[in-house]
């Protein structure tokens, strides 16, 4: 075991999303010692986003010193296509970067060993080692938030395919429908992502909403427009999940990301819609993610401990700890 892997060390974990960034200091038991959140300045260009990531890593490193722990490495997970073996962020539709040597850039900027990964593959790994996919060899983890992406674990190992695996959000489920950010029409992400649900409700009702969470609340109150938008999203997700079941045959499909916070309002009709589409296929269990919005950040923490050449106590369920500021991690 490395000398620096003692009880007074930690790693910095950072989950970079299309809307916000969630960071934490994680000890060897994967317990958050401190957390920070920041918006992602994606509309200002990819250089502004890289600068914001750098500053958040530095802020967390300063926070570690302030509480008397030593950060020994950092794990950063990002959306889009990530080539983990070369540690390059190949492409992100939402963040606008291309072939970026992100790990090297962040290592130079912070002086810490930094390992990058794909946000959803990292979340899937966290759910596999710590959460709802524990005990399953073949699992599909689907994160539904600003975008939609998936992580496939085959015999316990994530399928990467040079970073291209898991882009379920760009599976065509409604040909000729809404334009997707990728340039195609009818992608799952353009119909069933949290952003798409909010936009569809606003377009059909004439009333702006803060996000998909507000649409879900309207569904619970049987608002007819919200119910139609929600049903369309559920059917699109079921279509994509059925395709995955036919081709990949996972034992379990774990639904995570911000939209999973709707709980049974999403999972129950989705389970029924998926079941209607399956015949001779292996029927996967459909469950809500156990780690919630923490999955990506915890996955980043696992990458951080790998970068530090230390093994966290990751074979056990993690104790979920609230953000000291009052929110979730």
PDB file of C-alpha atoms in Angstrom:
ATOM      1  CA  UNK A   1       0.000   0.000   0.000  1.00  0.00           C
ATOM      2  CA  UNK A   2       1.393   3.455  -0.884  1.00  0.00           C
ATOM      3  CA  UNK A   3       2.646   5.506   2.020  1.00  0.00           C
ATOM      4  CA  UNK A   4       0.227   8.336   1.238  1.00  0.00           C
ATOM      5  CA  UNK A   5      -2.856   6.098   1.525  1.00  0.00           C
ATOM      6  CA  UNK A   6      -3.413   6.757   5.215  1.00  0.00           C
ATOM      7  CA  UNK A   7      -6.478   7.944   7.077  1.00  0.00           C
ATOM      8  CA  UNK A   8      -5.615  11.629   6.596  1.00  0.00           C
ATOM      9  CA  UNK A   9      -5.613  11.463   2.828  1.00  0.00           C
ATOM     10  CA  UNK A  10      -8.412  11.942   0.342  1.00  0.00           C
ATOM     11  CA  UNK A  11      -9.074  12.232  -3.350  1.00  0.00           C
ATOM     12  CA  UNK A  12     -10.854  14.971  -5.217  1.00  0.00           C
ATOM     13  CA  UNK A  13     -13.853  13.767  -7.199  1.00  0.00           C
ATOM     14  CA  UNK A  14     -15.521  15.940  -9.816  1.00  0.00           C
ATOM     15  CA  UNK A  15     -18.572  15.148 -11.935  1.00  0.00           C
ATOM     16  CA  UNK A  16     -18.860  17.617 -14.826  1.00  0.00           C
ATOM     17  CA  UNK A  17     -22.336  17.821 -16.334  1.00  0.00           C
ATOM     18  CA  UNK A  18     -23.830  19.897 -19.082  1.00  0.00           C
ATOM     19  CA  UNK A  19     -25.529  22.173 -16.537  1.00  0.00           C
ATOM     20  CA  UNK A  20     -23.588  21.877 -13.301  1.00  0.00           C
ATOM     21  CA  UNK A  21     -20.459  20.425 -11.712  1.00  0.00           C
ATOM     22  CA  UNK A  22     -20.502  18.450  -8.467  1.00  0.00           C
ATOM     23  CA  UNK A  23     -17.271  18.038  -6.563  1.00  0.00           C
ATOM     24  CA  UNK A  24     -16.282  16.292  -3.342  1.00  0.00           C
ATOM     25  CA  UNK A  25     -13.383  15.246  -1.171  1.00  0.00           C
ATOM     26  CA  UNK A  26     -13.695  11.495  -0.579  1.00  0.00           C
ATOM     27  CA  UNK A  27     -11.842   9.513   2.053  1.00  0.00           C
ATOM     28  CA  UNK A  28     -10.803   5.862   1.784  1.00  0.00           C
ATOM     29  CA  UNK A  29     -14.325   4.698   2.696  1.00  0.00           C
ATOM     30  CA  UNK A  30     -15.759   6.917  -0.076  1.00  0.00           C
ATOM     31  CA  UNK A  31     -17.320   9.195   2.504  1.00  0.00           C
ATOM     32  CA  UNK A  32     -17.629  12.860   1.440  1.00  0.00           C
ATOM     33  CA  UNK A  33     -15.558  15.142   3.679  1.00  0.00           C
ATOM     34  CA  UNK A  34     -16.570  18.305   1.822  1.00  0.00           C
ATOM     35  CA  UNK A  35     -18.614  19.110  -1.260  1.00  0.00           C
ATOM     36  CA  UNK A  36     -18.820  21.954  -3.755  1.00  0.00           C
ATOM     37  CA  UNK A  37     -21.147  22.749  -6.618  1.00  0.00           C
ATOM     38  CA  UNK A  38     -20.759  25.128  -9.511  1.00  0.00           C
ATOM     39  CA  UNK A  39     -22.513  25.869 -12.775  1.00  0.00           C
ATOM     40  CA  UNK A  40     -20.927  24.673 -16.020  1.00  0.00           C
ATOM     41  CA  UNK A  41     -20.188  27.676 -18.263  1.00  0.00           C
ATOM     42  CA  UNK A  42     -20.689  25.655 -21.455  1.00  0.00           C
ATOM     43  CA  UNK A  43     -22.222  28.557 -23.385  1.00  0.00           C
ATOM     44  CA  UNK A  44     -18.937  30.451 -22.974  1.00  0.00           C
ATOM     45  CA  UNK A  45     -16.973  27.813 -24.860  1.00  0.00           C
ATOM     46  CA  UNK A  46     -14.884  24.807 -23.931  1.00  0.00           C
ATOM     47  CA  UNK A  47     -11.916  26.863 -22.693  1.00  0.00           C
ATOM     48  CA  UNK A  48     -14.135  28.514 -20.076  1.00  0.00           C
ATOM     49  CA  UNK A  49     -15.359  25.089 -19.015  1.00  0.00           C
ATOM     50  CA  UNK A  50     -11.809  23.744 -18.641  1.00  0.00           C
ATOM     51  CA  UNK A  51     -10.903  26.835 -16.592  1.00  0.00           C
ATOM     52  CA  UNK A  52     -13.949  26.297 -14.359  1.00  0.00           C
ATOM     53  CA  UNK A  53     -12.982  22.642 -13.816  1.00  0.00           C
ATOM     54  CA  UNK A  54      -9.452  23.711 -12.895  1.00  0.00           C
ATOM     55  CA  UNK A  55     -10.638  26.307 -10.397  1.00  0.00           C
ATOM     56  CA  UNK A  56     -13.057  23.882  -8.757  1.00  0.00           C
ATOM     57  CA  UNK A  57     -10.291  21.295  -8.355  1.00  0.00           C
ATOM     58  CA  UNK A  58      -8.078  23.962  -6.783  1.00  0.00           C
ATOM     59  CA  UNK A  59     -10.895  25.095  -4.484  1.00  0.00           C
ATOM     60  CA  UNK A  60     -11.423  21.521  -3.314  1.00  0.00           C
ATOM     61  CA  UNK A  61      -7.685  21.059  -2.788  1.00  0.00           C
ATOM     62  CA  UNK A  62      -7.722  24.193  -0.626  1.00  0.00           C
ATOM     63  CA  UNK A  63     -10.712  22.869   1.285  1.00  0.00           C
ATOM     64  CA  UNK A  64      -8.793  19.649   1.988  1.00  0.00           C
ATOM     65  CA  UNK A  65      -5.888  21.570   3.484  1.00  0.00           C
ATOM     66  CA  UNK A  66      -8.360  23.566   5.549  1.00  0.00           C
ATOM     67  CA  UNK A  67      -9.749  20.444   7.210  1.00  0.00           C
ATOM     68  CA  UNK A  68      -6.363  18.818   7.661  1.00  0.00           C
ATOM     69  CA  UNK A  69      -6.378  16.159   4.948  1.00  0.00           C
ATOM     70  CA  UNK A  70      -4.037  15.702   2.014  1.00  0.00           C
ATOM     71  CA  UNK A  71      -5.466  15.323  -1.504  1.00  0.00           C
ATOM     72  CA  UNK A  72      -3.348  12.693  -3.278  1.00  0.00           C
ATOM     73  CA  UNK A  73      -5.091  12.549  -6.659  1.00  0.00           C
ATOM     74  CA  UNK A  74      -8.219  13.593  -8.518  1.00  0.00           C
ATOM     75  CA  UNK A  75     -10.803  11.842 -10.645  1.00  0.00           C
ATOM     76  CA  UNK A  76     -12.807  13.879 -13.142  1.00  0.00           C
ATOM     77  CA  UNK A  77     -15.695  12.484 -15.170  1.00  0.00           C
ATOM     78  CA  UNK A  78     -17.157  14.253 -18.195  1.00  0.00           C
ATOM     79  CA  UNK A  79     -19.915  13.631 -20.742  1.00  0.00           C
ATOM     80  CA  UNK A  80     -19.481  12.735 -24.392  1.00  0.00           C
ATOM     81  CA  UNK A  81     -16.923  10.422 -25.922  1.00  0.00           C
ATOM     82  CA  UNK A  82     -13.982   9.728 -23.617  1.00  0.00           C
ATOM     83  CA  UNK A  83     -11.019   7.536 -24.518  1.00  0.00           C
ATOM     84  CA  UNK A  84      -9.891   6.305 -21.110  1.00  0.00           C
ATOM     85  CA  UNK A  85      -6.695   4.506 -22.263  1.00  0.00           C
ATOM     86  CA  UNK A  86      -5.318   7.736 -23.807  1.00  0.00           C
ATOM     87  CA  UNK A  87      -7.000   9.959 -21.178  1.00  0.00           C
ATOM     88  CA  UNK A  88      -8.473  12.232 -23.847  1.00  0.00           C
ATOM     89  CA  UNK A  89     -11.910  13.857 -24.005  1.00  0.00           C
ATOM     90  CA  UNK A  90     -12.609  13.031 -27.640  1.00  0.00           C
ATOM     91  CA  UNK A  91     -15.885  14.877 -28.199  1.00  0.00           C
ATOM     92  CA  UNK A  92     -18.761  16.330 -26.224  1.00  0.00           C
ATOM     93  CA  UNK A  93     -21.862  17.684 -27.954  1.00  0.00           C
ATOM     94  CA  UNK A  94     -22.928  19.514 -24.792  1.00  0.00           C
ATOM     95  CA  UNK A  95     -19.519  20.950 -23.841  1.00  0.00           C
ATOM     96  CA  UNK A  96     -18.178  21.599 -27.329  1.00  0.00           C
ATOM     97  CA  UNK A  97     -14.672  20.163 -27.092  1.00  0.00           C
ATOM     98  CA  UNK A  98     -12.807  17.923 -29.521  1.00  0.00           C
ATOM     99  CA  UNK A  99      -9.793  15.648 -28.936  1.00  0.00           C
ATOM    100  CA  UNK A 100      -8.772  17.366 -25.709  1.00  0.00           C
ATOM    101  CA  UNK A 101      -5.920  15.854 -23.605  1.00  0.00           C
ATOM    102  CA  UNK A 102      -7.932  16.737 -20.532  1.00  0.00           C
ATOM    103  CA  UNK A 103      -6.092  14.614 -17.949  1.00  0.00           C
ATOM    104  CA  UNK A 104      -2.726  16.114 -18.930  1.00  0.00           C
ATOM    105  CA  UNK A 105      -4.144  19.644 -18.925  1.00  0.00           C
ATOM    106  CA  UNK A 106      -5.624  19.230 -15.439  1.00  0.00           C
ATOM    107  CA  UNK A 107      -2.530  17.490 -14.059  1.00  0.00           C
ATOM    108  CA  UNK A 108      -0.369  20.384 -15.251  1.00  0.00           C
ATOM    109  CA  UNK A 109      -2.795  22.942 -13.809  1.00  0.00           C
ATOM    110  CA  UNK A 110      -3.193  21.342 -10.365  1.00  0.00           C
ATOM    111  CA  UNK A 111       0.023  19.414  -9.755  1.00  0.00           C
ATOM    112  CA  UNK A 112      -2.032  16.342  -8.816  1.00  0.00           C
ATOM    113  CA  UNK A 113      -2.319  13.048 -10.655  1.00  0.00           C
ATOM    114  CA  UNK A 114      -5.648  13.367 -12.497  1.00  0.00           C
ATOM    115  CA  UNK A 115      -7.530  10.527 -14.129  1.00  0.00           C
ATOM    116  CA  UNK A 116     -10.502  11.284 -16.357  1.00  0.00           C
ATOM    117  CA  UNK A 117     -13.399   9.051 -17.256  1.00  0.00           C
ATOM    118  CA  UNK A 118     -16.800   9.033 -18.866  1.00  0.00           C
ATOM    119  CA  UNK A 119     -19.420  10.320 -16.461  1.00  0.00           C
ATOM    120  CA  UNK A 120     -21.936   7.560 -17.067  1.00  0.00           C
ATOM    121  CA  UNK A 121     -19.417   4.707 -17.207  1.00  0.00           C
ATOM    122  CA  UNK A 122     -18.057   5.996 -13.906  1.00  0.00           C
ATOM    123  CA  UNK A 123     -21.572   6.158 -12.490  1.00  0.00           C
ATOM    124  CA  UNK A 124     -22.243   2.639 -13.715  1.00  0.00           C
ATOM    125  CA  UNK A 125     -19.057   1.405 -12.075  1.00  0.00           C
ATOM    126  CA  UNK A 126     -20.097   3.074  -8.823  1.00  0.00           C
ATOM    127  CA  UNK A 127     -23.553   1.471  -8.982  1.00  0.00           C
ATOM    128  CA  UNK A 128     -21.892  -1.882  -9.734  1.00  0.00           C
ATOM    129  CA  UNK A 129     -19.460  -1.701  -6.829  1.00  0.00           C
ATOM    130  CA  UNK A 130     -21.522   0.279  -4.341  1.00  0.00           C
ATOM    131  CA  UNK A 131     -25.147   0.478  -5.408  1.00  0.00           C
ATOM    132  CA  UNK A 132     -28.104  -1.050  -7.232  1.00  0.00           C
ATOM    133  CA  UNK A 133     -26.102  -3.229  -9.665  1.00  0.00           C
ATOM    134  CA  UNK A 134     -24.111  -5.009  -6.948  1.00  0.00           C
ATOM    135  CA  UNK A 135     -24.197  -8.750  -7.529  1.00  0.00           C
ATOM    136  CA  UNK A 136     -25.003  -8.532 -11.246  1.00  0.00           C
ATOM    137  CA  UNK A 137     -22.400  -9.455 -13.860  1.00  0.00           C
ATOM    138  CA  UNK A 138     -24.293  -7.950 -16.811  1.00  0.00           C
ATOM    139  CA  UNK A 139     -25.849  -4.578 -16.144  1.00  0.00           C
ATOM    140  CA  UNK A 140     -26.989  -1.507 -18.051  1.00  0.00           C
ATOM    141  CA  UNK A 141     -26.835   1.810 -16.199  1.00  0.00           C
ATOM    142  CA  UNK A 142     -28.743   4.641 -17.891  1.00  0.00           C
ATOM    143  CA  UNK A 143     -28.354   8.225 -16.715  1.00  0.00           C
ATOM    144  CA  UNK A 144     -31.201  10.534 -17.718  1.00  0.00           C
ATOM    145  CA  UNK A 145     -30.460  14.187 -17.166  1.00  0.00           C
ATOM    146  CA  UNK A 146     -29.522  17.074 -19.461  1.00  0.00           C
ATOM    147  CA  UNK A 147     -28.620  14.290 -21.905  1.00  0.00           C
ATOM    148  CA  UNK A 148     -29.040  10.524 -21.903  1.00  0.00           C
ATOM    149  CA  UNK A 149     -26.178   8.060 -21.893  1.00  0.00           C
ATOM    150  CA  UNK A 150     -25.567   4.524 -20.753  1.00  0.00           C
ATOM    151  CA  UNK A 151     -22.873   2.290 -19.327  1.00  0.00           C
ATOM    152  CA  UNK A 152     -22.812  -1.405 -20.074  1.00  0.00           C
ATOM    153  CA  UNK A 153     -21.031  -3.795 -17.771  1.00  0.00           C
ATOM    154  CA  UNK A 154     -20.350  -7.208 -19.292  1.00  0.00           C
ATOM    155  CA  UNK A 155     -19.189  -9.871 -16.838  1.00  0.00           C
ATOM    156  CA  UNK A 156     -18.403  -7.038 -14.444  1.00  0.00           C
ATOM    157  CA  UNK A 157     -16.280  -5.022 -16.877  1.00  0.00           C
ATOM    158  CA  UNK A 158     -17.338  -1.763 -18.536  1.00  0.00           C
ATOM    159  CA  UNK A 159     -17.604  -1.909 -22.317  1.00  0.00           C
ATOM    160  CA  UNK A 160     -15.727   1.137 -23.685  1.00  0.00           C
ATOM    161  CA  UNK A 161     -15.158   0.580 -27.434  1.00  0.00           C
ATOM    162  CA  UNK A 162     -12.599   3.433 -27.551  1.00  0.00           C
ATOM    163  CA  UNK A 163     -15.089   5.651 -25.749  1.00  0.00           C
ATOM    164  CA  UNK A 164     -17.967   5.228 -28.203  1.00  0.00           C
ATOM    165  CA  UNK A 165     -20.033   2.644 -26.323  1.00  0.00           C
ATOM    166  CA  UNK A 166     -23.172   3.651 -24.463  1.00  0.00           C
ATOM    167  CA  UNK A 167     -24.429   6.594 -26.538  1.00  0.00           C
ATOM    168  CA  UNK A 168     -28.011   5.402 -26.150  1.00  0.00           C
ATOM    169  CA  UNK A 169     -29.212   9.008 -26.182  1.00  0.00           C
ATOM    170  CA  UNK A 170     -28.501   9.137 -29.900  1.00  0.00           C
ATOM    171  CA  UNK A 171     -30.481   6.031 -30.719  1.00  0.00           C
ATOM    172  CA  UNK A 172     -33.320   7.019 -33.086  1.00  0.00           C
ATOM    173  CA  UNK A 173     -36.662   6.280 -31.441  1.00  0.00           C
ATOM    174  CA  UNK A 174     -38.905   8.852 -33.157  1.00  0.00           C
ATOM    175  CA  UNK A 175     -37.784   9.339 -36.770  1.00  0.00           C
ATOM    176  CA  UNK A 176     -38.400  12.851 -38.040  1.00  0.00           C
ATOM    177  CA  UNK A 177     -39.230  14.231 -34.580  1.00  0.00           C
ATOM    178  CA  UNK A 178     -37.347  16.920 -32.665  1.00  0.00           C
ATOM    179  CA  UNK A 179     -33.870  18.038 -33.678  1.00  0.00           C
ATOM    180  CA  UNK A 180     -31.138  16.709 -31.412  1.00  0.00           C
ATOM    181  CA  UNK A 181     -27.993  18.616 -30.455  1.00  0.00           C
ATOM    182  CA  UNK A 182     -26.027  15.986 -32.404  1.00  0.00           C
ATOM    183  CA  UNK A 183     -27.634  17.163 -35.651  1.00  0.00           C
ATOM    184  CA  UNK A 184     -29.985  14.207 -36.175  1.00  0.00           C
ATOM    185  CA  UNK A 185     -33.727  14.094 -35.592  1.00  0.00           C
ATOM    186  CA  UNK A 186     -35.723  11.816 -33.336  1.00  0.00           C
ATOM    187  CA  UNK A 187     -32.927  10.809 -30.962  1.00  0.00           C
ATOM    188  CA  UNK A 188     -33.924   9.466 -27.548  1.00  0.00           C
ATOM    189  CA  UNK A 189     -32.193  12.442 -25.949  1.00  0.00           C
ATOM    190  CA  UNK A 190     -34.347  14.858 -27.970  1.00  0.00           C
ATOM    191  CA  UNK A 191     -37.523  13.215 -26.666  1.00  0.00           C
ATOM    192  CA  UNK A 192     -36.898  11.851 -23.179  1.00  0.00           C
ATOM    193  CA  UNK A 193     -34.070  13.816 -21.549  1.00  0.00           C
ATOM    194  CA  UNK A 194     -34.965  16.128 -18.685  1.00  0.00           C
ATOM    195  CA  UNK A 195     -34.300  19.129 -20.915  1.00  0.00           C
ATOM    196  CA  UNK A 196     -36.445  17.709 -23.725  1.00  0.00           C
ATOM    197  CA  UNK A 197     -39.347  16.980 -21.368  1.00  0.00           C
ATOM    198  CA  UNK A 198     -39.335  20.532 -20.008  1.00  0.00           C
ATOM    199  CA  UNK A 199     -39.093  21.997 -23.524  1.00  0.00           C
ATOM    200  CA  UNK A 200     -41.899  19.782 -24.846  1.00  0.00           C
ATOM    201  CA  UNK A 201     -44.212  20.778 -22.021  1.00  0.00           C
ATOM    202  CA  UNK A 202     -43.494  24.473 -22.562  1.00  0.00           C
ATOM    203  CA  UNK A 203     -44.099  24.150 -26.318  1.00  0.00           C
ATOM    204  CA  UNK A 204     -47.391  22.292 -25.892  1.00  0.00           C
ATOM    205  CA  UNK A 205     -48.800  24.236 -22.950  1.00  0.00           C
ATOM    206  CA  UNK A 206     -47.434  27.713 -23.614  1.00  0.00           C
ATOM    207  CA  UNK A 207     -46.128  27.832 -20.035  1.00  0.00           C
ATOM    208  CA  UNK A 208     -42.426  27.785 -19.182  1.00  0.00           C
ATOM    209  CA  UNK A 209     -41.279  25.416 -16.441  1.00  0.00           C
ATOM    210  CA  UNK A 210     -38.077  25.287 -14.422  1.00  0.00           C
ATOM    211  CA  UNK A 211     -37.311  21.738 -15.510  1.00  0.00           C
ATOM    212  CA  UNK A 212     -38.528  18.165 -15.761  1.00  0.00           C
ATOM    213  CA  UNK A 213     -39.029  18.038 -11.994  1.00  0.00           C
ATOM    214  CA  UNK A 214     -41.844  20.575 -12.362  1.00  0.00           C
ATOM    215  CA  UNK A 215     -43.357  18.538 -15.194  1.00  0.00           C
ATOM    216  CA  UNK A 216     -43.249  15.449 -12.969  1.00  0.00           C
ATOM    217  CA  UNK A 217     -45.111  17.356 -10.268  1.00  0.00           C
ATOM    218  CA  UNK A 218     -47.762  18.300 -12.831  1.00  0.00           C
ATOM    219  CA  UNK A 219     -48.039  14.651 -13.911  1.00  0.00           C
ATOM    220  CA  UNK A 220     -48.679  13.697 -10.289  1.00  0.00           C
ATOM    221  CA  UNK A 221     -51.550  16.228 -10.349  1.00  0.00           C
ATOM    222  CA  UNK A 222     -52.891  14.672 -13.592  1.00  0.00           C
ATOM    223  CA  UNK A 223     -52.190  17.731 -15.739  1.00  0.00           C
ATOM    224  CA  UNK A 224     -53.235  16.450 -19.207  1.00  0.00           C
ATOM    225  CA  UNK A 225     -50.450  18.151 -21.193  1.00  0.00           C
ATOM    226  CA  UNK A 226     -47.790  17.025 -18.731  1.00  0.00           C
ATOM    227  CA  UNK A 227     -49.171  13.475 -18.810  1.00  0.00           C
ATOM    228  CA  UNK A 228     -48.954  13.328 -22.603  1.00  0.00           C
ATOM    229  CA  UNK A 229     -45.385  14.638 -22.612  1.00  0.00           C
ATOM    230  CA  UNK A 230     -44.405  12.205 -19.852  1.00  0.00           C
ATOM    231  CA  UNK A 231     -46.035   9.224 -21.569  1.00  0.00           C
ATOM    232  CA  UNK A 232     -44.216  10.034 -24.827  1.00  0.00           C
ATOM    233  CA  UNK A 233     -40.897  10.127 -22.966  1.00  0.00           C
ATOM    234  CA  UNK A 234     -41.635   6.838 -21.189  1.00  0.00           C
ATOM    235  CA  UNK A 235     -42.538   5.111 -24.455  1.00  0.00           C
ATOM    236  CA  UNK A 236     -39.340   6.388 -26.086  1.00  0.00           C
ATOM    237  CA  UNK A 237     -37.250   5.104 -23.178  1.00  0.00           C
ATOM    238  CA  UNK A 238     -39.005   1.731 -23.315  1.00  0.00           C
ATOM    239  CA  UNK A 239     -38.273   1.490 -27.051  1.00  0.00           C
ATOM    240  CA  UNK A 240     -34.574   2.121 -26.432  1.00  0.00           C
ATOM    241  CA  UNK A 241     -34.421  -0.259 -23.455  1.00  0.00           C
ATOM    242  CA  UNK A 242     -36.110  -3.008 -25.470  1.00  0.00           C
ATOM    243  CA  UNK A 243     -33.461  -2.642 -28.178  1.00  0.00           C
ATOM    244  CA  UNK A 244     -30.766  -2.944 -25.520  1.00  0.00           C
ATOM    245  CA  UNK A 245     -32.462  -6.007 -24.062  1.00  0.00           C
ATOM    246  CA  UNK A 246     -32.561  -7.647 -27.492  1.00  0.00           C
ATOM    247  CA  UNK A 247     -28.928  -6.947 -28.347  1.00  0.00           C
ATOM    248  CA  UNK A 248     -27.141  -6.845 -24.992  1.00  0.00           C
ATOM    249  CA  UNK A 249     -29.374  -8.931 -22.677  1.00  0.00           C
ATOM    250  CA  UNK A 250     -28.511  -7.223 -19.372  1.00  0.00           C
ATOM    251  CA  UNK A 251     -29.672  -8.850 -16.151  1.00  0.00           C
ATOM    252  CA  UNK A 252     -30.617  -5.466 -14.720  1.00  0.00           C
ATOM    253  CA  UNK A 253     -31.255  -1.966 -16.053  1.00  0.00           C
ATOM    254  CA  UNK A 254     -30.468   0.695 -13.478  1.00  0.00           C
ATOM    255  CA  UNK A 255     -32.091   4.071 -14.132  1.00  0.00           C
ATOM    256  CA  UNK A 256     -30.146   7.017 -12.738  1.00  0.00           C
ATOM    257  CA  UNK A 257     -29.615  10.703 -13.379  1.00  0.00           C
ATOM    258  CA  UNK A 258     -31.831  13.584 -12.345  1.00  0.00           C
ATOM    259  CA  UNK A 259     -34.999  12.186 -13.912  1.00  0.00           C
ATOM    260  CA  UNK A 260     -34.756   9.055 -11.763  1.00  0.00           C
ATOM    261  CA  UNK A 261     -35.661  11.248  -8.787  1.00  0.00           C
ATOM    262  CA  UNK A 262     -39.258  10.946 -10.022  1.00  0.00           C
ATOM    263  CA  UNK A 263     -39.162   7.404  -8.590  1.00  0.00           C
ATOM    264  CA  UNK A 264     -42.260   5.308  -9.235  1.00  0.00           C
ATOM    265  CA  UNK A 265     -43.765   8.007 -11.427  1.00  0.00           C
ATOM    266  CA  UNK A 266     -41.116   7.082 -13.988  1.00  0.00           C
ATOM    267  CA  UNK A 267     -40.079   3.527 -13.110  1.00  0.00           C
ATOM    268  CA  UNK A 268     -43.564   1.968 -12.817  1.00  0.00           C
ATOM    269  CA  UNK A 269     -44.947   2.950 -16.254  1.00  0.00           C
ATOM    270  CA  UNK A 270     -41.516   2.375 -17.808  1.00  0.00           C
ATOM    271  CA  UNK A 271     -41.450  -1.190 -16.462  1.00  0.00           C
ATOM    272  CA  UNK A 272     -44.896  -1.845 -18.000  1.00  0.00           C
ATOM    273  CA  UNK A 273     -43.973  -0.245 -21.336  1.00  0.00           C
ATOM    274  CA  UNK A 274     -40.760  -2.256 -21.525  1.00  0.00           C
ATOM    275  CA  UNK A 275     -42.514  -5.500 -20.662  1.00  0.00           C
ATOM    276  CA  UNK A 276     -44.939  -4.993 -23.572  1.00  0.00           C
ATOM    277  CA  UNK A 277     -41.992  -4.915 -25.979  1.00  0.00           C
ATOM    278  CA  UNK A 278     -40.279  -8.114 -24.829  1.00  0.00           C
ATOM    279  CA  UNK A 279     -41.060 -11.678 -25.893  1.00  0.00           C
ATOM    280  CA  UNK A 280     -38.307 -14.299 -25.980  1.00  0.00           C
ATOM    281  CA  UNK A 281     -35.711 -11.880 -24.627  1.00  0.00           C
ATOM    282  CA  UNK A 282     -33.994 -12.075 -21.275  1.00  0.00           C
ATOM    283  CA  UNK A 283     -36.193  -9.860 -19.103  1.00  0.00           C
ATOM    284  CA  UNK A 284     -34.028  -7.472 -17.141  1.00  0.00           C
ATOM    285  CA  UNK A 285     -34.919  -6.195 -13.738  1.00  0.00           C
ATOM    286  CA  UNK A 286     -35.664  -2.462 -13.962  1.00  0.00           C
ATOM    287  CA  UNK A 287     -34.629  -0.558 -10.847  1.00  0.00           C
ATOM    288  CA  UNK A 288     -33.889   2.960  -9.729  1.00  0.00           C
ATOM    289  CA  UNK A 289     -30.255   3.817  -9.064  1.00  0.00           C
ATOM    290  CA  UNK A 290     -29.270   3.508  -5.413  1.00  0.00           C
ATOM    291  CA  UNK A 291     -26.679   6.290  -5.460  1.00  0.00           C
ATOM    292  CA  UNK A 292     -28.854   8.912  -7.127  1.00  0.00           C
ATOM    293  CA  UNK A 293     -27.042  12.030  -8.290  1.00  0.00           C
ATOM    294  CA  UNK A 294     -23.989  10.920  -6.313  1.00  0.00           C
ATOM    295  CA  UNK A 295     -23.153   8.081  -8.743  1.00  0.00           C
ATOM    296  CA  UNK A 296     -20.981  10.129 -11.097  1.00  0.00           C
ATOM    297  CA  UNK A 297     -19.083  11.818  -8.295  1.00  0.00           C
ATOM    298  CA  UNK A 298     -18.481   8.517  -6.500  1.00  0.00           C
ATOM    299  CA  UNK A 299     -17.320   6.999  -9.776  1.00  0.00           C
ATOM    300  CA  UNK A 300     -14.913   9.902 -10.155  1.00  0.00           C
ATOM    301  CA  UNK A 301     -13.675   9.156  -6.652  1.00  0.00           C
ATOM    302  CA  UNK A 302     -12.963   5.544  -7.603  1.00  0.00           C
ATOM    303  CA  UNK A 303     -10.905   6.859 -10.541  1.00  0.00           C
ATOM    304  CA  UNK A 304      -9.084   9.197  -8.172  1.00  0.00           C
ATOM    305  CA  UNK A 305      -8.057   6.353  -5.890  1.00  0.00           C
ATOM    306  CA  UNK A 306      -6.866   4.412  -8.949  1.00  0.00           C
ATOM    307  CA  UNK A 307      -4.756   7.418  -9.931  1.00  0.00           C
ATOM    308  CA  UNK A 308      -3.325   7.415  -6.408  1.00  0.00           C
ATOM    309  CA  UNK A 309      -2.534   3.712  -6.767  1.00  0.00           C
ATOM    310  CA  UNK A 310      -4.641   2.964  -3.710  1.00  0.00           C
ATOM    311  CA  UNK A 311      -7.662   0.740  -3.258  1.00  0.00           C
ATOM    312  CA  UNK A 312     -10.628   2.354  -1.501  1.00  0.00           C
ATOM    313  CA  UNK A 313     -12.946   0.345   0.683  1.00  0.00           C
ATOM    314  CA  UNK A 314     -15.256   0.001  -2.318  1.00  0.00           C
ATOM    315  CA  UNK A 315     -16.536  -3.510  -1.914  1.00  0.00           C
ATOM    316  CA  UNK A 316     -19.200  -2.413   0.551  1.00  0.00           C
ATOM    317  CA  UNK A 317     -22.294  -0.219   0.193  1.00  0.00           C
ATOM    318  CA  UNK A 318     -21.300   3.387   0.651  1.00  0.00           C
ATOM    319  CA  UNK A 319     -22.927   5.441   3.376  1.00  0.00           C
ATOM    320  CA  UNK A 320     -24.688   8.294   1.611  1.00  0.00           C
ATOM    321  CA  UNK A 321     -23.937  11.573   3.271  1.00  0.00           C
ATOM    322  CA  UNK A 322     -25.794  14.816   2.657  1.00  0.00           C
ATOM    323  CA  UNK A 323     -24.046  17.908   1.408  1.00  0.00           C
ATOM    324  CA  UNK A 324     -23.049  19.968   4.472  1.00  0.00           C
ATOM    325  CA  UNK A 325     -24.619  22.970   2.730  1.00  0.00           C
ATOM    326  CA  UNK A 326     -27.946  21.208   2.812  1.00  0.00           C
ATOM    327  CA  UNK A 327     -28.263  19.603  -0.619  1.00  0.00           C
ATOM    328  CA  UNK A 328     -27.347  16.257  -2.040  1.00  0.00           C
ATOM    329  CA  UNK A 329     -23.779  15.582  -3.030  1.00  0.00           C
TER     330      UNK A 329
END
